[in-house]
PDB file of C-alpha atoms in Angstrom:
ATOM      1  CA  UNK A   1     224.626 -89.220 -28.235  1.00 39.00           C
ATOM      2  CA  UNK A   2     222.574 -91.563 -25.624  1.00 42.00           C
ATOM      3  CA  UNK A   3     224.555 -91.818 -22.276  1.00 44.00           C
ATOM      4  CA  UNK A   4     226.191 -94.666 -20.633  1.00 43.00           C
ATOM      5  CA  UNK A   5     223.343 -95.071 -18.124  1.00 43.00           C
ATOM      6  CA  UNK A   6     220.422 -97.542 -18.842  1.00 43.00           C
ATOM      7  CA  UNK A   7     221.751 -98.946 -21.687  1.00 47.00           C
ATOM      8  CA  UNK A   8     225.316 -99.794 -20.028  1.00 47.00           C
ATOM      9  CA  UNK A   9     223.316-102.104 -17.684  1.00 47.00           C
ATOM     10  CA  UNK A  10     222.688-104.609 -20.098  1.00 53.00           C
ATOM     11  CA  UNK A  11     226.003-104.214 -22.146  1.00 57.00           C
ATOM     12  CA  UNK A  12     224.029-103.102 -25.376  1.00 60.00           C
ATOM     13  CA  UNK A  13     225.580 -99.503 -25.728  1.00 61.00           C
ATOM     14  CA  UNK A  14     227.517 -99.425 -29.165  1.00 73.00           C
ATOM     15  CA  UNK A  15     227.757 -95.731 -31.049  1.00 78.00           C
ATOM     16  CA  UNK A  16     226.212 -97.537 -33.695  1.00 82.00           C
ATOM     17  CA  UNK A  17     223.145 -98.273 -31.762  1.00 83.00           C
ATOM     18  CA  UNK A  18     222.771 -95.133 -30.350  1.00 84.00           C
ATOM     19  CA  UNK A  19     222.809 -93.855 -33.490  1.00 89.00           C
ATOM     20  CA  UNK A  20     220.742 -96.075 -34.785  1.00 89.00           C
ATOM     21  CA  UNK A  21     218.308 -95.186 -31.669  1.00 90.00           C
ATOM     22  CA  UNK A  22     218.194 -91.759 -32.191  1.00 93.00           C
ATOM     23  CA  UNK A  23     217.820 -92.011 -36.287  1.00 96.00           C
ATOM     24  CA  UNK A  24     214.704 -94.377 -35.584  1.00 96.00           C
ATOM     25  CA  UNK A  25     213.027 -92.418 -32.867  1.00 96.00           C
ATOM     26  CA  UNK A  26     213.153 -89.336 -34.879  1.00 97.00           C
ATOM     27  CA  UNK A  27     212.364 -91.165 -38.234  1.00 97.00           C
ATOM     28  CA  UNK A  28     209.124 -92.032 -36.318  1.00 97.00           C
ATOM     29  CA  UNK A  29     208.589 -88.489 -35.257  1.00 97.00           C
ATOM     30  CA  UNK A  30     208.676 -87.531 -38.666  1.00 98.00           C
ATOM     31  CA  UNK A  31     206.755 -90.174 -40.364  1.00 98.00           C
ATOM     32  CA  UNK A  32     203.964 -89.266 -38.324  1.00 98.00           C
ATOM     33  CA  UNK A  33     203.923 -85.505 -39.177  1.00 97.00           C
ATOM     34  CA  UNK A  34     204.195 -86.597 -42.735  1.00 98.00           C
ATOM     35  CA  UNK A  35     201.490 -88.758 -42.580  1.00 98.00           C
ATOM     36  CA  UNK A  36     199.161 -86.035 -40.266  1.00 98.00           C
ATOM     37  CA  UNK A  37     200.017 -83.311 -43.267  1.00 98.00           C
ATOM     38  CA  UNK A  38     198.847 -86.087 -45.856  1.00 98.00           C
ATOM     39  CA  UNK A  39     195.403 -87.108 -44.332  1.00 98.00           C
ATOM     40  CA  UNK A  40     194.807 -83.458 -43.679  1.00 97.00           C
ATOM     41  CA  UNK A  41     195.307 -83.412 -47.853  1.00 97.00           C
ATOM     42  CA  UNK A  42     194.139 -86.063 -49.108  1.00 97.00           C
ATOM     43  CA  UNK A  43     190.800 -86.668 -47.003  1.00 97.00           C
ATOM     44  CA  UNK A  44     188.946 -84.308 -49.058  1.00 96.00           C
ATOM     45  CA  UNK A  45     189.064 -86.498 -51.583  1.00 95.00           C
ATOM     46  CA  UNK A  46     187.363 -89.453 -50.388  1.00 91.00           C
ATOM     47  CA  UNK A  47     184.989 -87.600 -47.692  1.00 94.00           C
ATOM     48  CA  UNK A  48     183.840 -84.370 -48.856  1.00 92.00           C
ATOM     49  CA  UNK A  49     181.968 -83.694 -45.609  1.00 94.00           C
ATOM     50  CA  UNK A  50     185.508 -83.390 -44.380  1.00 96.00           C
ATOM     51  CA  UNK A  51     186.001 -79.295 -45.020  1.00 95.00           C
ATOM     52  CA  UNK A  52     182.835 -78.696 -42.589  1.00 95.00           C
ATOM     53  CA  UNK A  53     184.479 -80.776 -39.908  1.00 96.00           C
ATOM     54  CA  UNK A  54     185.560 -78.423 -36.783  1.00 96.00           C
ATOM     55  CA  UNK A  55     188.948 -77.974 -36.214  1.00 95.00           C
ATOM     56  CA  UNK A  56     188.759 -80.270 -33.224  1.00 96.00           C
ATOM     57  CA  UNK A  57     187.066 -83.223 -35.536  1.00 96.00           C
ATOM     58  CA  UNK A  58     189.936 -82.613 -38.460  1.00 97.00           C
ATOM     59  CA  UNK A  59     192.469 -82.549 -35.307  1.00 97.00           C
ATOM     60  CA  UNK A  60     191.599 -86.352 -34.077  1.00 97.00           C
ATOM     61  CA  UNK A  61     190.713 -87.129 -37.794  1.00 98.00           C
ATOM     62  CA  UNK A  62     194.272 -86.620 -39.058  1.00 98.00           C
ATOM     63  CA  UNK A  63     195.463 -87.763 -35.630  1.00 98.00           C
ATOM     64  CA  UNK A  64     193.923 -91.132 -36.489  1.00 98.00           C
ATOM     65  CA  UNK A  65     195.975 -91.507 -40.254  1.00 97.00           C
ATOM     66  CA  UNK A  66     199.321 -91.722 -38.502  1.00 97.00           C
ATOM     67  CA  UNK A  67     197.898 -94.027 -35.227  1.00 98.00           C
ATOM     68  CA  UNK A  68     196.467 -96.297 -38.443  1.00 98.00           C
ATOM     69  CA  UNK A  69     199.649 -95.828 -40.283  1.00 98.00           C
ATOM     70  CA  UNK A  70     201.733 -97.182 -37.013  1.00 98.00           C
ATOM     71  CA  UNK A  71     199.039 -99.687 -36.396  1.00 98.00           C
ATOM     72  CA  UNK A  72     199.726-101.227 -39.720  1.00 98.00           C
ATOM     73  CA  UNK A  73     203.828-100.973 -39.157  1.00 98.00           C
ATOM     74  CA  UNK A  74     204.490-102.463 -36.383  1.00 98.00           C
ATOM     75  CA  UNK A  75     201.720-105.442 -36.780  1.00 98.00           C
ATOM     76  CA  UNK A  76     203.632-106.212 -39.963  1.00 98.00           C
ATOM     77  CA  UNK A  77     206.887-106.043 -38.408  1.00 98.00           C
ATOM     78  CA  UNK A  78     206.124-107.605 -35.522  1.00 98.00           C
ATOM     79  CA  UNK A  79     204.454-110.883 -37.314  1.00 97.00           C
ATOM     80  CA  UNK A  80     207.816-110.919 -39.293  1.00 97.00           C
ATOM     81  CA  UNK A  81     209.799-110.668 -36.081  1.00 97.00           C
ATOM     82  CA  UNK A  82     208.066-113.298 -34.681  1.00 96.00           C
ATOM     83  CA  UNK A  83     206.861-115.580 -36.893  1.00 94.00           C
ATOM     84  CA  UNK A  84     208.990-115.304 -40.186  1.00 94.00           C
ATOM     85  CA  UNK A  85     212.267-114.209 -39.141  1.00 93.00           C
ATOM     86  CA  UNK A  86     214.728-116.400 -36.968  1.00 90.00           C
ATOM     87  CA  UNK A  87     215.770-114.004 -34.409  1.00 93.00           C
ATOM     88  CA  UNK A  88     213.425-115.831 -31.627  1.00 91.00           C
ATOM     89  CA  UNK A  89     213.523-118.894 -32.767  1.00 87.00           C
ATOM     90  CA  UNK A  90     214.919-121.825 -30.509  1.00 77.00           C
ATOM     91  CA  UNK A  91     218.418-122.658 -31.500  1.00 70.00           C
ATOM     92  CA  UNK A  92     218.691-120.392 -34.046  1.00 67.00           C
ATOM     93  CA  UNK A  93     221.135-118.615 -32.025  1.00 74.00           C
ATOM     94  CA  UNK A  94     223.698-118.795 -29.389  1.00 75.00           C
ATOM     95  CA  UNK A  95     222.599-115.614 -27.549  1.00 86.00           C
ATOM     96  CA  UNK A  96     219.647-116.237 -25.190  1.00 90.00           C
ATOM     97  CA  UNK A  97     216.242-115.479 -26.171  1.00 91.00           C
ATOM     98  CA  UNK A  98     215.820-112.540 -23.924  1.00 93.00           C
ATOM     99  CA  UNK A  99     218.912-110.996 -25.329  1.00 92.00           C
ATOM    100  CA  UNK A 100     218.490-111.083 -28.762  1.00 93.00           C
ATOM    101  CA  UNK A 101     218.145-107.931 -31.170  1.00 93.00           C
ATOM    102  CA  UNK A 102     218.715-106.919 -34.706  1.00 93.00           C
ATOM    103  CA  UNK A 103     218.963-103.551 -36.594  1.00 93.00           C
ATOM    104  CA  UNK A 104     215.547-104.633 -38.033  1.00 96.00           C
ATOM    105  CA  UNK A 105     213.879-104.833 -34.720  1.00 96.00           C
ATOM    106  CA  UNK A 106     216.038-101.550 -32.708  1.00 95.00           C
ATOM    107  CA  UNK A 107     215.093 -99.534 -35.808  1.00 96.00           C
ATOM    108  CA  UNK A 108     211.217-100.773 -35.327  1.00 97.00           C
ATOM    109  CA  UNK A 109     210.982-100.128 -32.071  1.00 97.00           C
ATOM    110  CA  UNK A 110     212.652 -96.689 -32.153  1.00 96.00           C
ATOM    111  CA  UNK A 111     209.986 -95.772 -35.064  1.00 97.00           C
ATOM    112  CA  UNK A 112     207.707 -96.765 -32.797  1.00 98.00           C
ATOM    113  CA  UNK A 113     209.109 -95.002 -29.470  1.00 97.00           C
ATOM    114  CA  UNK A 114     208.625 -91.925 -32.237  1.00 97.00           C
ATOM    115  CA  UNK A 115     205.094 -92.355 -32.581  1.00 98.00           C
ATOM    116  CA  UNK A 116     204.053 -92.941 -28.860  1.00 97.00           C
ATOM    117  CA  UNK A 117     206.160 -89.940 -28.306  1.00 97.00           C
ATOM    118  CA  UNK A 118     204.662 -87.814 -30.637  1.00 97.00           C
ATOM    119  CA  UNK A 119     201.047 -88.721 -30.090  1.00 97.00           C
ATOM    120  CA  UNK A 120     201.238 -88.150 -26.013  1.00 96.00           C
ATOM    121  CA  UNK A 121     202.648 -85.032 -27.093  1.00 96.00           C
ATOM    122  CA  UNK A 122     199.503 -83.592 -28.727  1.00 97.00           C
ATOM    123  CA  UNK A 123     197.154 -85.509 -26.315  1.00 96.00           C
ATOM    124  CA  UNK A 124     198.969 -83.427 -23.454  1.00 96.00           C
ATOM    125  CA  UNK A 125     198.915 -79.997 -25.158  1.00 96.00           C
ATOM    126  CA  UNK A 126     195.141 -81.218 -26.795  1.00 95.00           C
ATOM    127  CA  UNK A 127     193.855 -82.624 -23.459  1.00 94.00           C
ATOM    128  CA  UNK A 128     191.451 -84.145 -23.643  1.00 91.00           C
ATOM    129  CA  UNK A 129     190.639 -83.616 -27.011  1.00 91.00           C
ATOM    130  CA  UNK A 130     192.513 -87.095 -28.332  1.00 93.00           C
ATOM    131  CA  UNK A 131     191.721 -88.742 -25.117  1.00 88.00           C
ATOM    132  CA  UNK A 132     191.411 -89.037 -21.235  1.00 90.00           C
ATOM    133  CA  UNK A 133     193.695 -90.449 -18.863  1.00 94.00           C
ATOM    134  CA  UNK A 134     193.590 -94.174 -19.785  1.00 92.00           C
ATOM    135  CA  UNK A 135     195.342 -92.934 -23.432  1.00 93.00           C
ATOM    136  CA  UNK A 136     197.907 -91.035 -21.581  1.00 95.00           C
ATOM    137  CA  UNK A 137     198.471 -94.538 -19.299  1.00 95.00           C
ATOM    138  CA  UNK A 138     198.417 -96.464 -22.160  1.00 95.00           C
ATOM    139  CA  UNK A 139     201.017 -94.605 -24.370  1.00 95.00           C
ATOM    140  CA  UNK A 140     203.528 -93.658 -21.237  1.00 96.00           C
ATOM    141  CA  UNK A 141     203.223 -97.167 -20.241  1.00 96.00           C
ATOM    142  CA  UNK A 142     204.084 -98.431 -23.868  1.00 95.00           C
ATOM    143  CA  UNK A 143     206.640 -95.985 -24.711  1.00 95.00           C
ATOM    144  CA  UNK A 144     208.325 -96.653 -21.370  1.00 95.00           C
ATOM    145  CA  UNK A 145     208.487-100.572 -22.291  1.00 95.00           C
ATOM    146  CA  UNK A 146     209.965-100.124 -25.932  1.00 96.00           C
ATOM    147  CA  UNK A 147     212.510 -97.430 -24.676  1.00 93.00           C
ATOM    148  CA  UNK A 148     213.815 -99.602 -22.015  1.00 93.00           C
ATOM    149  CA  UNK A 149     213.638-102.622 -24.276  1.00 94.00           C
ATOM    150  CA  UNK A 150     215.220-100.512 -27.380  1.00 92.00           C
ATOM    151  CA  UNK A 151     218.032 -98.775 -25.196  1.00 90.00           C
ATOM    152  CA  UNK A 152     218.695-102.339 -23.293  1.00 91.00           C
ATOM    153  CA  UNK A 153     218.444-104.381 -26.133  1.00 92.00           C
ATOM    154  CA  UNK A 154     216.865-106.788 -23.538  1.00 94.00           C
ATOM    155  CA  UNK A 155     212.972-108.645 -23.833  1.00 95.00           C
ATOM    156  CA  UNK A 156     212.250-107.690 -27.595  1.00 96.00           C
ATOM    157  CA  UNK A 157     210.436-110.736 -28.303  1.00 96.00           C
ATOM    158  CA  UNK A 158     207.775-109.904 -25.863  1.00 97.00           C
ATOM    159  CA  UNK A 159     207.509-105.971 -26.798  1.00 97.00           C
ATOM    160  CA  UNK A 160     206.597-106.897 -30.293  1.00 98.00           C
ATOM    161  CA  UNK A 161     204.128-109.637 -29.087  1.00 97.00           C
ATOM    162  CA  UNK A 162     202.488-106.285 -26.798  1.00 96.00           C
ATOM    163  CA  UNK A 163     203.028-104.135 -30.157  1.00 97.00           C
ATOM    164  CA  UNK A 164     201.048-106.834 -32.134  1.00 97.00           C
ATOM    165  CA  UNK A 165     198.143-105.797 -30.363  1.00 97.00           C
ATOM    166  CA  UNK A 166     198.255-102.460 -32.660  1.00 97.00           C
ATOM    167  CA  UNK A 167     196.780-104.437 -35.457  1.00 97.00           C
ATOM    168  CA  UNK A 168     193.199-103.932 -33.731  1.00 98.00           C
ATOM    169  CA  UNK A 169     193.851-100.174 -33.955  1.00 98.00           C
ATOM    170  CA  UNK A 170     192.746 -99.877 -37.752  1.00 98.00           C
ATOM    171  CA  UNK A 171     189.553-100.780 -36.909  1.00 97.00           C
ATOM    172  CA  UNK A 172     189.080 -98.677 -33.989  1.00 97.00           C
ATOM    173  CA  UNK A 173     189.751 -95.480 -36.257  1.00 98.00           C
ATOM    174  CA  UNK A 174     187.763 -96.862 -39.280  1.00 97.00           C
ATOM    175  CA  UNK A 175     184.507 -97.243 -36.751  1.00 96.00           C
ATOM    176  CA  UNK A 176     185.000 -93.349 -35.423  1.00 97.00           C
ATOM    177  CA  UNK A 177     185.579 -92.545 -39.283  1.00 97.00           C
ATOM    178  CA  UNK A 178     182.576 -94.002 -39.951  1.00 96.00           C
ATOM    179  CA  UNK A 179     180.557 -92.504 -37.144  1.00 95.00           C
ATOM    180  CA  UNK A 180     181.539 -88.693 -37.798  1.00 96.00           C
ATOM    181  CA  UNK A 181     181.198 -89.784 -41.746  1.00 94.00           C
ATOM    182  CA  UNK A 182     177.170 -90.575 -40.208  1.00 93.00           C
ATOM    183  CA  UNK A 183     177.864 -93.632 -41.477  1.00 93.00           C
ATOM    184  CA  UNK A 184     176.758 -95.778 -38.213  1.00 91.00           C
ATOM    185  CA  UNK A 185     173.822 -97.346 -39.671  1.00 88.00           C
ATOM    186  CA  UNK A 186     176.061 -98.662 -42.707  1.00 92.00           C
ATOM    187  CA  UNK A 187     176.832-102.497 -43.097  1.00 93.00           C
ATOM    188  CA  UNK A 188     180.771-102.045 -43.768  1.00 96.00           C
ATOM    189  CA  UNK A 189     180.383-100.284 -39.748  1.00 95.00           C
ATOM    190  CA  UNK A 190     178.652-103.508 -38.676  1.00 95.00           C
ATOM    191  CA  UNK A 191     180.996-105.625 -40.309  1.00 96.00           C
ATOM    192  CA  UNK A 192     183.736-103.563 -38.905  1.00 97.00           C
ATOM    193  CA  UNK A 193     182.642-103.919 -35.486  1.00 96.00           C
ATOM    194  CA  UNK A 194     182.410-107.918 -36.007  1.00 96.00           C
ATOM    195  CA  UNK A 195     185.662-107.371 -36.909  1.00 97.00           C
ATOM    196  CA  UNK A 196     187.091-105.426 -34.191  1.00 97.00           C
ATOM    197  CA  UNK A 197     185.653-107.775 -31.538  1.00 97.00           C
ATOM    198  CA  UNK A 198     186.980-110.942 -32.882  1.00 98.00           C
ATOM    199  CA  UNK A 199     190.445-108.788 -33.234  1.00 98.00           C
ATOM    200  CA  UNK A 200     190.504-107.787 -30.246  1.00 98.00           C
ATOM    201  CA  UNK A 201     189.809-111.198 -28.645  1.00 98.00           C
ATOM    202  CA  UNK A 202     192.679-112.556 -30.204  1.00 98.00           C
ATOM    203  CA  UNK A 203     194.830-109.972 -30.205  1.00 97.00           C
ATOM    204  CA  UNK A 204     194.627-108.229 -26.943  1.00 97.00           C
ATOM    205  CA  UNK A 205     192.859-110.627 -24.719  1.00 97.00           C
ATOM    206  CA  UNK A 206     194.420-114.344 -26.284  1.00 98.00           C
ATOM    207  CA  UNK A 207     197.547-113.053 -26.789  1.00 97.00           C
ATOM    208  CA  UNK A 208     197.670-111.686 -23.834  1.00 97.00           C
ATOM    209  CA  UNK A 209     196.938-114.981 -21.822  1.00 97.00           C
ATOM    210  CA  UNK A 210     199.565-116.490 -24.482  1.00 97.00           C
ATOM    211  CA  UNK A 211     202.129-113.880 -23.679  1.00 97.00           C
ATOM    212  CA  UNK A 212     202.107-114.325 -19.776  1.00 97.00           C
ATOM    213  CA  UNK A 213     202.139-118.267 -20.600  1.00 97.00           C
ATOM    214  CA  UNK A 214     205.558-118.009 -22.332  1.00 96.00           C
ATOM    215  CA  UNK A 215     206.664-115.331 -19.998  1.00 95.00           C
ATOM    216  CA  UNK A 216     206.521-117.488 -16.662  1.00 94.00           C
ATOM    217  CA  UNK A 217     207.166-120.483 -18.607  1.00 95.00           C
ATOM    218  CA  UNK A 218     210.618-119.239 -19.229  1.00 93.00           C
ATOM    219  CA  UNK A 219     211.094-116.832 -15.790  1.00 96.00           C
ATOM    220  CA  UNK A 220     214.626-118.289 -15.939  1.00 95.00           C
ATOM    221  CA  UNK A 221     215.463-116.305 -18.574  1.00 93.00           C
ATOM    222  CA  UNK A 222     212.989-113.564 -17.452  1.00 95.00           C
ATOM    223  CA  UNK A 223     215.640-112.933 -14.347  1.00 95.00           C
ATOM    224  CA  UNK A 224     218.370-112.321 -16.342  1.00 94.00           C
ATOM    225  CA  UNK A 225     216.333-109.061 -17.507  1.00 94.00           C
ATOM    226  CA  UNK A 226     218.453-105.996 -16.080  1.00 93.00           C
ATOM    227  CA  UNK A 227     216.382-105.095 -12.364  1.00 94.00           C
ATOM    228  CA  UNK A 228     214.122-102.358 -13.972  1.00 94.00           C
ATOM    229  CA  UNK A 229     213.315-103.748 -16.901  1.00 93.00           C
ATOM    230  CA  UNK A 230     212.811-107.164 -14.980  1.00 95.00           C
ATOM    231  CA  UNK A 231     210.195-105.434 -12.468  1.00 96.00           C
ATOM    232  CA  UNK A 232     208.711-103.586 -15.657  1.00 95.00           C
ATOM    233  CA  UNK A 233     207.963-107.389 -16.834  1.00 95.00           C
ATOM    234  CA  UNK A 234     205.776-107.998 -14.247  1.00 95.00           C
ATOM    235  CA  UNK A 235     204.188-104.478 -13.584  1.00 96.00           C
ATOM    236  CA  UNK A 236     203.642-102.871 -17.400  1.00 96.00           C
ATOM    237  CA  UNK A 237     201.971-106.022 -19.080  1.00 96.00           C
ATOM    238  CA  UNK A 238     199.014-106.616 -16.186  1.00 96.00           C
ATOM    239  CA  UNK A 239     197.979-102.865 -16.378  1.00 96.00           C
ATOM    240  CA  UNK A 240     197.879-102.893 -20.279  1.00 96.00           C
ATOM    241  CA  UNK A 241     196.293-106.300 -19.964  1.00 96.00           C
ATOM    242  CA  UNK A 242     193.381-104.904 -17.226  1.00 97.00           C
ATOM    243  CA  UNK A 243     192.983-101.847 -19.936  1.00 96.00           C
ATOM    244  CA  UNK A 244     192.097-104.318 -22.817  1.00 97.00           C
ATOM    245  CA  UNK A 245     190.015-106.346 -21.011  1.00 97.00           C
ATOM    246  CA  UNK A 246     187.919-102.914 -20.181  1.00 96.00           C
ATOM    247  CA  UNK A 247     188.370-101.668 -23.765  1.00 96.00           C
ATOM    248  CA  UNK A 248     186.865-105.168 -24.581  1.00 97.00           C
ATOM    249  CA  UNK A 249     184.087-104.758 -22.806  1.00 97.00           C
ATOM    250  CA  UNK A 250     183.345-101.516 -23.466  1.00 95.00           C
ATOM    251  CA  UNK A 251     183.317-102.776 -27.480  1.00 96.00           C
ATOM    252  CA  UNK A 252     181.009-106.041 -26.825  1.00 96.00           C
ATOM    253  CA  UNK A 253     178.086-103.983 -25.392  1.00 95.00           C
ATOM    254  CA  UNK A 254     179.093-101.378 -28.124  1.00 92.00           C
ATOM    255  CA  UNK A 255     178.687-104.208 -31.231  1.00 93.00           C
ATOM    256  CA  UNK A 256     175.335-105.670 -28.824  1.00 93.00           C
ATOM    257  CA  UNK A 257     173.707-102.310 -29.513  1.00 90.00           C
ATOM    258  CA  UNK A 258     174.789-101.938 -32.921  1.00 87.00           C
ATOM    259  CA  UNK A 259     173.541-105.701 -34.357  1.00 89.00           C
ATOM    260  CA  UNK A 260     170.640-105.299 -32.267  1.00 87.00           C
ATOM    261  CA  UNK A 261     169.762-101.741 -34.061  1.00 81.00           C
ATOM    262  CA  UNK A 262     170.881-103.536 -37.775  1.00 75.00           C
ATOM    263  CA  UNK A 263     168.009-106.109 -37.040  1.00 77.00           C
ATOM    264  CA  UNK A 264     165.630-104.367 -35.870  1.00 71.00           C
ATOM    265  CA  UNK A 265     166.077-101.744 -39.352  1.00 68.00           C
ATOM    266  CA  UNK A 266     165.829-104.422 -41.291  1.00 61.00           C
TER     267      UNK A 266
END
């Protein structure tokens, strides 16, 4: 079981959340070897250049079924968190805003705590096969949020606005798919990299802007956030933010080269 300490702060600690938190995290641990051991088996089928792939190429090829497999989670989950469910919703409650949980959203974000978890794992023991430094900083930075949020039961509602931002991650994998598949000079990856700017625009740049808008326009409520998970407010979201807005631009001079190359073959 999950000790009194950082949980305790924020009066969240039941043995049937723990539970709950441990069940999720490691639900999400498996889910993503599942879904590794599947790609591996399945991709065959739908790529045959797939067997002459290196082992390092299969590696971040299965690697990206169970970051596309998360992606598609948690986007789902969190639009239903936020947008269908009442859990945020003014009024709807008598707990504050800040405060507010379910076993929907704790088992969510411990799925999710899985995944970040396991995919810094093989990045570290793979470095830098799956990625550099600014993968590590993302995931450590993310997982740190949804832990403290998860094991505090504090500041959901803006962890699955951040976890939203996932939904841009499909795309992402689809265009390297389609680039080791030698499929860059294919309309579906010019229409995918449309697709993956306007996504990322609105979900990692607009939200963004959207999310610090709500977040100072309520800092009363932001101050009632336990002290670390307060100063992780202010800290966590600005460097994810600053990493997007890099990412972005590093994918509109990407899609500039790529329609400019599509016009000029035609």
């Amino acid at each position: 079981m999950l000790g009194p300490g950082l949980i305790s702060i924020a009066g969240h600690a039941t043995p049937i959340k723990e539970l709950l938190c441990l069940l999720s995290l490691f639900a999400g641990i498996i889910i993503c070897k599942i879904v590794y051991q599947l790609t591996g088996a399945i991709s065959p089928f739908f790529f045959t250049g797939y067997v002459k792939l290196d082992w390092q190429k299969k590696l971040e090829w299965n690697n990206r079924g169970f970051s596309t497999f998360h992606a598609l989670l948690v986007a789902a989950a969190s639009l239903y968190v936020l947008l269908e469910s009442d859990l945020f919703c003014d009024g709807a409650q008598d707990e504050l805003m800040i405060n507010r949980t379910s076993a929907f959203s704790d088992s969510i974000l411990g799925i999710s705590a899985g995944y970040f978890l396991a995919d810094l794992a093989m990045i570290f023991y793979y470095f830098p096969a799956l990625g550099g430094t600014q993968y590590v900083l993302h995931h450590g930075l993310s997982m740190f949020a949804i832990v403290q949020s998860l094991l505090s039961g504090q500041a959901q509602m803006y962890i699955f606005m951040v976890l939203f931002t996932e939904s841009t991650t499909p795309c992402v994998n689809l265009r390297w798919y389609l680039d080791v598949a030698g499929q860059k000079n294919s309309q579906l990856y010019v229409c995918n990299g449309v697709a993956l700017f306007l996504g990322w625009l609105v979900a990692r740049i607009l939200l963004f802007l959207f999310f610090f808008y709500h977040m100072f326009s309520h800092f009363d409520l932001i101050k009632k956030v336990y002290p670390l998970g307060f100063y992780s407010l202010l800290t966590v979201p600005p460097v994810l933010a600053l990493l997007n807005i890099v990412w972005f631009w590093k994918i509109a001079k990407g899609l500039i080269k790529t329609l400019r190359k599509a016009r000029h073959s035609q």
